[in-house]
GROMACS .gro file of C-alpha atoms in nm:
model
  377
    1MET     CA    1   7.796   8.530  14.269
    2ILE     CA    2   7.683   8.731  14.575
    3ASN     CA    3   7.885   9.034  14.465
    4ARG     CA    4   7.731   9.012  14.118
    5LYS     CA    5   7.379   9.007  14.265
    6ILE     CA    6   7.462   9.302  14.487
    7LYS     CA    7   7.586   9.500  14.185
    8ARG     CA    8   7.267   9.422  13.994
    9LEU     CA    9   7.049   9.527  14.285
   10PHE     CA   10   7.256   9.845  14.317
   11LEU     CA   11   7.210   9.930  13.950
   12ILE     CA   12   6.834   9.877  13.980
   13ALA     CA   13   6.792  10.060  14.310
   14LEU     CA   14   7.012  10.364  14.235
   15PRO     CA   15   6.799  10.510  13.953
   16LEU     CA   16   6.487  10.465  14.170
   17LEU     CA   17   6.661  10.642  14.458
   18LEU     CA   18   6.772  10.925  14.231
   19LEU     CA   19   6.420  10.962  14.096
   20THR     CA   20   6.286  10.991  14.450
   21VAL     CA   21   6.549  11.245  14.552
   22GLY     CA   22   6.503  11.435  14.228
   23HIS     CA   23   6.127  11.461  14.285
   24ALA     CA   24   6.182  11.588  14.640
   25PHE     CA   25   6.434  11.857  14.545
   26SER     CA   26   6.306  11.942  14.193
   27ALA     CA   27   6.614  11.801  14.021
   28ASN     CA   28   6.618  11.690  13.659
   29ILE     CA   29   6.738  11.337  13.587
   30THR     CA   30   6.835  11.260  13.229
   31VAL     CA   31   7.048  11.021  13.026
   32PRO     CA   32   7.251  11.258  12.804
   33TYR     CA   33   7.463  10.981  12.654
   34LEU     CA   34   7.384  10.619  12.574
   35GLU     CA   35   7.571  10.411  12.317
   36LEU     CA   36   7.596  10.043  12.232
   37ILE     CA   37   7.844   9.917  11.973
   38THR     CA   38   7.854   9.550  11.874
   39ARG     CA   39   8.170   9.432  11.701
   40GLY     CA   40   8.172   9.106  11.508
   41ARG     CA   41   8.494   8.929  11.405
   42ILE     CA   42   8.656   8.587  11.381
   43ASN     CA   43   8.841   8.474  11.695
   44ASN     CA   44   8.995   8.126  11.725
   45GLY     CA   45   8.792   8.004  11.429
   46LEU     CA   46   8.458   8.133  11.566
   47TYR     CA   47   8.270   8.445  11.461
   48GLU     CA   48   8.211   8.623  11.790
   49LEU     CA   49   8.005   8.926  11.887
   50SER     CA   50   8.129   9.161  12.157
   51THR     CA   51   7.928   9.464  12.267
   52ARG     CA   52   8.079   9.777  12.416
   53GLY     CA   53   7.832   9.983  12.617
   54GLU     CA   54   7.849  10.321  12.784
   55MET     CA   55   7.589  10.538  12.956
   56ASP     CA   56   7.589  10.867  13.147
   57LEU     CA   57   7.324  10.944  13.408
   58LEU     CA   58   7.290  11.316  13.480
   59VAL     CA   59   7.128  11.466  13.790
   60GLU     CA   60   7.099  11.845  13.782
   61GLY     CA   61   6.876  12.120  13.910
   62GLY     CA   62   6.841  12.492  13.957
   63TYR     CA   63   6.942  12.774  13.724
   64LYS     CA   64   7.074  13.067  13.929
   65PHE     CA   65   7.260  12.835  14.167
   66GLY     CA   66   7.279  12.498  13.998
   67GLY     CA   67   7.441  12.168  14.067
   68ARG     CA   68   7.499  11.857  13.857
   69VAL     CA   69   7.633  11.506  13.910
   70ILE     CA   70   7.722  11.263  13.632
   71LEU     CA   71   7.740  10.890  13.691
   72ASN     CA   72   7.886  10.665  13.423
   73TYR     CA   73   7.848  10.299  13.334
   74LYS     CA   74   8.097  10.146  13.092
   75SER     CA   75   8.171   9.793  12.979
   76THR     CA   76   8.410   9.668  12.713
   77SER     CA   77   8.209   9.348  12.673
   78LEU     CA   78   7.852   9.335  12.799
   79GLU     CA   79   7.836   8.963  12.717
   80ASP     CA   80   8.113   8.893  12.968
   81TYR     CA   81   8.010   8.976  13.326
   82THR     CA   82   8.374   8.963  13.440
   83LYS     CA   83   8.452   9.266  13.221
   84SER     CA   84   8.149   9.470  13.321
   85SER     CA   85   8.186   9.767  13.553
   86SER     CA   86   7.936   9.917  13.794
   87LEU     CA   87   7.785  10.262  13.784
   88ALA     CA   88   8.064  10.497  13.889
   89PHE     CA   89   8.118  10.865  13.965
   90LYS     CA   90   8.229  11.065  13.660
   91GLY     CA   91   8.200  11.428  13.762
   92ALA     CA   92   8.014  11.688  13.965
   93SER     CA   93   7.993  12.065  13.966
   94ILE     CA   94   7.821  12.352  14.144
   95ILE     CA   95   7.765  12.663  13.933
   96ILE     CA   96   7.669  13.018  14.019
   97ARG     CA   97   7.548  13.202  13.711
   98LYS     CA   98   7.577  13.576  13.650
   99LEU     CA   99   7.811  13.636  13.940
  100PHE     CA  100   7.802  14.001  14.057
  101SER     CA  101   7.516  14.053  13.805
  102ILE     CA  102   7.758  14.036  13.511
  103PRO     CA  103   7.778  13.760  13.245
  104LEU     CA  104   8.031  13.565  13.455
  105ASN     CA  105   7.966  13.208  13.567
  106PHE     CA  106   8.159  13.048  13.853
  107SER     CA  107   8.188  12.669  13.900
  108TYR     CA  108   8.345  12.437  14.154
  109PHE     CA  109   8.401  12.097  13.996
  110VAL     CA  110   8.529  11.751  14.081
  111GLY     CA  111   8.605  11.482  13.824
  112GLU     CA  112   8.582  11.507  13.447
  113ASN     CA  113   8.491  11.848  13.306
  114ASP     CA  114   8.513  12.020  12.967
  115THR     CA  115   8.682  11.882  12.655
  116PHE     CA  116   8.880  12.125  12.440
  117CYS     CA  117   8.874  12.141  12.059
  118SER     CA  118   8.637  11.852  11.991
  119GLY     CA  119   8.381  12.084  11.833
  120SER     CA  120   8.085  11.942  12.025
  121ASP     CA  121   8.061  12.241  12.263
  122PHE     CA  122   7.955  12.469  11.979
  123SER     CA  123   7.626  12.276  11.975
  124THR     CA  124   7.582  12.250  12.353
  125ILE     CA  125   7.685  12.609  12.434
  126PHE     CA  126   7.579  12.809  12.128
  127GLY     CA  127   7.319  12.575  11.974
  128SER     CA  128   7.496  12.560  11.637
  129ILE     CA  129   7.475  12.276  11.386
  130PRO     CA  130   7.710  11.980  11.451
  131ILE     CA  131   8.061  12.037  11.315
  132THR     CA  132   8.252  11.749  11.477
  133THR     CA  133   8.443  11.497  11.269
  134GLN     CA  134   8.283  11.156  11.220
  135TYR     CA  135   8.631  11.000  11.228
  136SER     CA  136   8.625  10.931  11.600
  137GLY     CA  137   8.502  10.680  11.851
  138TYR     CA  138   8.524  10.305  11.900
  139ILE     CA  139   8.414  10.213  11.546
  140TYR     CA  140   8.726  10.377  11.402
  141PHE     CA  141   8.964  10.305  11.692
  142PRO     CA  142   8.862   9.967  11.840
  143GLU     CA  143   9.217   9.870  11.938
  144GLY     CA  144   9.389  10.195  12.030
  145ILE     CA  145   9.311  10.518  12.211
  146ILE     CA  146   8.963  10.659  12.156
  147TYR     CA  147   9.039  11.025  12.091
  148ASP     CA  148   8.788  11.297  12.179
  149GLY     CA  149   8.921  11.645  12.123
  150ILE     CA  150   9.275  11.752  12.211
  151TYR     CA  151   9.249  11.773  12.590
  152THR     CA  152   8.994  11.708  12.869
  153VAL     CA  153   9.001  11.886  13.205
  154SER     CA  154   8.983  11.639  13.494
  155GLY     CA  155   9.042  11.701  13.863
  156THR     CA  156   8.926  11.924  14.147
  157GLY     CA  157   8.912  12.297  14.098
  158LEU     CA  158   8.748  12.618  13.985
  159LYS     CA  159   8.613  12.739  13.653
  160PHE     CA  160   8.533  13.098  13.554
  161SER     CA  161   8.339  13.156  13.230
  162LEU     CA  162   8.272  13.498  13.079
  163ILE     CA  163   8.010  13.517  12.804
  164PRO     CA  164   8.000  13.882  12.693
  165SER     CA  165   7.769  13.805  12.399
  166GLY     CA  166   7.604  13.512  12.224
  167ASN     CA  167   7.907  13.460  11.998
  168PHE     CA  168   8.201  13.462  12.242
  169LEU     CA  169   8.313  13.264  12.547
  170TYR     CA  170   8.623  13.296  12.766
  171SER     CA  171   8.700  13.036  13.037
  172LEU     CA  172   8.970  12.998  13.301
  173TYR     CA  173   9.031  12.666  13.483
  174LEU     CA  174   9.238  12.628  13.801
  175TYR     CA  175   9.251  12.271  13.935
  176GLN     CA  176   9.442  11.978  14.080
  177ASP     CA  177   9.506  11.760  13.776
  178SER     CA  178   9.373  11.403  13.786
  179ASN     CA  179   9.505  11.322  13.439
  180ILE     CA  180   9.854  11.272  13.585
  181THR     CA  181   9.902  10.914  13.704
  182HIS     CA  182  10.188  10.692  13.809
  183SER     CA  183  10.231  10.319  13.854
  184VAL     CA  184  10.287  10.157  14.194
  185ASN     CA  185  10.355   9.782  14.187
  186GLY     CA  186  10.198   9.761  13.844
  187THR     CA  187   9.880   9.946  13.948
  188GLU     CA  188   9.802  10.280  13.785
  189SER     CA  189   9.671  10.547  14.021
  190VAL     CA  190   9.612  10.923  14.020
  191TRP     CA  191   9.916  11.127  14.122
  192LEU     CA  192   9.781  11.404  14.346
  193GLY     CA  193   9.951  11.732  14.431
  194HIS     CA  194  10.000  11.853  14.072
  195TYR     CA  195   9.810  12.161  13.963
  196SER     CA  196   9.702  12.292  13.624
  197ALA     CA  197   9.574  12.615  13.476
  198ASP     CA  198   9.404  12.641  13.135
  199PHE     CA  199   9.259  12.931  12.942
  200ARG     CA  200   9.004  12.869  12.667
  201THR     CA  201   8.828  13.094  12.418
  202MET     CA  202   8.550  13.020  12.169
  203ILE     CA  203   8.422  13.230  11.879
  204ASN     CA  204   8.098  13.125  11.713
  205PHE     CA  205   7.950  13.254  11.389
  206LYS     CA  206   7.732  13.075  11.135
  207ASN     CA  207   8.011  12.992  10.889
  208LEU     CA  208   8.315  13.049  11.107
  209LYS     CA  209   8.397  12.883  11.440
  210ILE     CA  210   8.724  12.904  11.631
  211GLU     CA  211   8.831  12.750  11.960
  212ALA     CA  212   9.172  12.785  12.120
  213PHE     CA  213   9.327  12.691  12.454
  214ALA     CA  214   9.659  12.699  12.637
  215GLY     CA  215   9.760  12.547  12.969
  216ALA     CA  216  10.039  12.440  13.202
  217THR     CA  217  10.092  12.195  13.490
  218PHE     CA  218  10.321  12.233  13.796
  219PRO     CA  219  10.509  12.096  13.982
  220VAL     CA  220  10.604  11.809  13.756
  221SER     CA  221  10.927  11.720  13.576
  222THR     CA  222  11.190  11.998  13.578
  223PHE     CA  223  11.003  12.279  13.403
  224GLY     CA  224  10.644  12.154  13.411
  225TYR     CA  225  10.410  12.038  13.132
  226TYR     CA  226  10.262  12.267  12.865
  227ARG     CA  227   9.980  12.224  12.614
  228GLY     CA  228   9.776  12.419  12.363
  229GLY     CA  229   9.549  12.373  12.067
  230LEU     CA  230   9.330  12.527  11.800
  231LEU     CA  231   9.008  12.420  11.629
  232PHE     CA  232   8.913  12.604  11.310
  233TYR     CA  233   8.593  12.552  11.110
  234SER     CA  234   8.468  12.739  10.806
  235ALA     CA  235   8.191  12.681  10.554
  236ASN     CA  236   8.104  12.844  10.222
  237GLU     CA  237   7.881  12.731   9.932
  238GLY     CA  238   7.895  12.355   9.974
  239VAL     CA  239   8.252  12.339  10.108
  240GLU     CA  240   8.349  12.296  10.472
  241PHE     CA  241   8.688  12.273  10.636
  242LEU     CA  242   8.768  12.147  10.985
  243THR     CA  243   9.110  12.131  11.144
  244GLN     CA  244   9.230  12.043  11.492
  245ILE     CA  245   9.593  12.131  11.566
  246GLY     CA  246   9.747  12.104  11.909
  247ILE     CA  247  10.007  11.973  12.151
  248PRO     CA  248   9.837  11.769  12.425
  249ARG     CA  249  10.156  11.763  12.635
  250TRP     CA  250  10.508  11.902  12.609
  251ASP     CA  251  10.777  11.846  12.869
  252PRO     CA  252  11.062  12.089  12.777
  253ALA     CA  253  11.307  11.894  12.995
  254LYS     CA  254  11.258  11.563  12.811
  255ASP     CA  255  11.086  11.622  12.476
  256PRO     CA  256  11.256  11.799  12.185
  257PHE     CA  257  11.003  12.023  12.017
  258GLY     CA  258  10.885  11.852  11.698
  259ILE     CA  259  10.610  11.683  11.501
  260LYS     CA  260  10.584  11.391  11.746
  261LEU     CA  261  10.416  11.619  11.999
  262PHE     CA  262  10.131  11.724  11.770
  263TYR     CA  263   9.769  11.618  11.741
  264LEU     CA  264   9.683  11.696  11.376
  265LEU     CA  265   9.349  11.645  11.203
  266PHE     CA  266   9.255  11.800  10.868
  267GLU     CA  267   8.915  11.739  10.716
  268PRO     CA  268   8.788  11.920  10.404
  269ARG     CA  269   8.427  11.841  10.313
  270VAL     CA  270   8.286  11.887   9.963
  271HIS     CA  271   7.907  11.868   9.925
  272MET     CA  272   7.731  11.835   9.590
  273GLY     CA  273   7.366  11.816   9.681
  274LEU     CA  274   7.319  11.503   9.892
  275PHE     CA  275   7.652  11.358   9.779
  276SER     CA  276   7.966  11.442   9.979
  277ILE     CA  277   8.334  11.357   9.967
  278ILE     CA  278   8.504  11.385  10.307
  279PRO     CA  279   8.876  11.299  10.333
  280THR     CA  280   9.025  11.294  10.684
  281PHE     CA  281   9.396  11.308  10.762
  282PHE     CA  282   9.490  11.228  11.122
  283TRP     CA  283   9.835  11.227  11.283
  284HIS     CA  284   9.839  11.057  11.627
  285PRO     CA  285  10.012  11.250  11.908
  286GLY     CA  286  10.292  11.111  12.122
  287TYR     CA  287  10.104  11.212  12.439
  288TYR     CA  288   9.735  11.236  12.520
  289LEU     CA  289   9.568  11.334  12.849
  290GLN     CA  290   9.914  11.368  13.009
  291LYS     CA  291  10.011  11.009  12.920
  292GLU     CA  292  10.229  10.851  12.652
  293THR     CA  293  10.019  10.699  12.373
  294ASN     CA  294  10.267  10.450  12.223
  295GLU     CA  295  10.123  10.563  11.888
  296LEU     CA  296  10.395  10.811  11.800
  297GLY     CA  297  10.424  10.837  11.422
  298SER     CA  298  10.090  10.666  11.349
  299PHE     CA  299   9.900  10.825  11.062
  300ASP     CA  300   9.556  10.766  10.909
  301VAL     CA  301   9.396  10.864  10.579
  302ASN     CA  302   9.022  10.804  10.560
  303ILE     CA  303   8.808  10.896  10.257
  304ASN     CA  304   8.432  10.896  10.305
  305PHE     CA  305   8.198  10.892  10.003
  306LEU     CA  306   7.865  10.985  10.158
  307LEU     CA  307   7.515  10.988  10.008
  308GLY     CA  308   7.256  11.163  10.222
  309ASP     CA  309   7.268  11.377  10.535
  310LEU     CA  310   7.116  11.275  10.869
  311GLN     CA  311   7.046  11.643  10.937
  312LYS     CA  312   6.811  11.644  10.636
  313THR     CA  313   6.722  11.282  10.555
  314PRO     CA  314   6.640  10.984  10.783
  315VAL     CA  315   6.877  10.754  10.594
  316SER     CA  316   7.231  10.800  10.468
  317GLY     CA  317   7.505  10.568  10.357
  318GLY     CA  318   7.823  10.538  10.166
  319PHE     CA  319   8.164  10.387  10.130
  320GLU     CA  320   8.490  10.452  10.313
  321SER     CA  321   8.845  10.364  10.222
  322ASN     CA  322   9.100  10.374  10.500
  323LEU     CA  323   9.478  10.355  10.500
  324SER     CA  324   9.651  10.348  10.837
  325PHE     CA  325  10.016  10.337  10.931
  326SER     CA  326  10.076  10.218  11.285
  327THR     CA  327  10.400  10.216  11.482
  328SER     CA  328  10.270   9.951  11.724
  329GLY     CA  329  10.225   9.582  11.646
  330THR     CA  330  10.389   9.362  11.386
  331GLN     CA  331  10.181   9.480  11.090
  332GLN     CA  332  10.225   9.850  11.028
  333PHE     CA  333  10.023   9.909  10.709
  334ARG     CA  334   9.652   9.836  10.685
  335ILE     CA  335   9.407   9.909  10.405
  336LYS     CA  336   9.035   9.870  10.458
  337ALA     CA  337   8.723   9.921  10.246
  338SER     CA  338   8.401   9.982  10.438
  339PRO     CA  339   8.044  10.015  10.312
  340TYR     CA  340   7.803  10.153  10.574
  341ILE     CA  341   7.450  10.278  10.630
  342SER     CA  342   7.309  10.512  10.896
  343LEU     CA  343   6.950  10.590  10.990
  344ILE     CA  344   6.746  10.772  11.252
  345THR     CA  345   6.444  10.610  11.417
  346GLN     CA  346   6.257  10.785  11.702
  347GLY     CA  347   6.557  10.955  11.859
  348VAL     CA  348   6.803  10.671  11.797
  349VAL     CA  349   7.090  10.684  11.547
  350TRP     CA  350   7.179  10.346  11.397
  351LYS     CA  351   7.497  10.269  11.207
  352LEU     CA  352   7.585   9.943  11.033
  353LYS     CA  353   7.938   9.918  10.898
  354VAL     CA  354   8.135   9.634  10.738
  355ASN     CA  355   8.515   9.651  10.726
  356ALA     CA  356   8.689   9.445  10.459
  357GLN     CA  357   9.063   9.430  10.523
  358ILE     CA  358   9.234   9.437  10.186
  359TRP     CA  359   9.590   9.451  10.315
  360PRO     CA  360   9.737   9.251  10.473
  361PHE     CA  361   9.509   8.977  10.341
  362SER     CA  362   9.403   8.723  10.599
  363VAL     CA  363   9.094   8.502  10.601
  364ASN     CA  364   9.060   8.538  10.979
  365ASN     CA  365   9.071   8.918  10.961
  366LEU     CA  366   8.896   8.962  10.627
  367ILE     CA  367   8.553   9.075  10.752
  368GLU     CA  368   8.469   9.280  11.058
  369THR     CA  369   8.124   9.424  11.133
  370PHE     CA  370   7.999   9.700  11.359
  371ILE     CA  371   7.647   9.782  11.472
  372GLY     CA  372   7.633  10.113  11.655
  373ILE     CA  373   7.329  10.247  11.841
  374ARG     CA  374   7.337  10.594  11.995
  375ALA     CA  375   7.039  10.754  12.167
  376GLU     CA  376   6.972  11.120  12.086
  377PHE     CA  377   6.815  11.295  12.386
   0.00000   0.00000   0.00000
């Protein structure tokens, strides 16, 4: 009880402290990410609600010589205090822009850094319209891995970014890799002393966007780990196409080169006015963020019939049909039908979705609901 009270006081006092420090040193304090997702389903004969919450708190300041710290709060069930976590360190970086008076930025970072081939950086870096797939996040993957792009840099190291024009970016990352972990007495911990290098390039035009990366990690295994990936987006007269193809991890000493290594997502989008048909085909990789996924061979087909566009209208909705083949668990095939509605109200995106499990039929698993709330800052 005392520890719980201390955590609550800490969560209340820390933002006030950061506000005070930020005022003194002219730092900006924002909440770039805030999401609440409530999942409703039958459990032991009772219809229960469980809310997953996550928030990032960003402290940053300065332009020529800037620094930023991100703190993260995450809970898998906000209703259950025993499953709640405290505000924790997520990442920090110090950046020097226009090094040597050329368009070269230098960063020293600790913790989580950039994510490759998710598509979101085209909006944050170049200011383009959103191109990311909607088939991501907890609503679509409540039981398994929540995928976000092909690979995320995490560790302690250096980043060099060259931006020769408004349409191109080249980045080099050299860091000790914190994605590599090992288990000691059943406890998973970061395995230090392993180093990674990644090169990333981005090309941004109005109707054509390309991102590619390649990287390696040493010393680990016999010959090291290797990875690489490509995001390709194109648009033309009411038709869009997005694909993410990559290998999150390949160990030449242990893994025969084949389809099991690949992260594959294909998403054509056909728009006819405010009506859209968006099929998504997703093949789960055998490894993700340097770890085995236990989802090797899993495959999803999701078809979204969408009416409206939140970029143009405050309300949209539609119907999704989903077929998933899973290699984990006793039931491998699942078919779901899901009506949903989304709306924007004063900077908040709401999404209400109902999953009806058609196969396998079970009264206890027949209906599942999601209420998602994401703040847009």
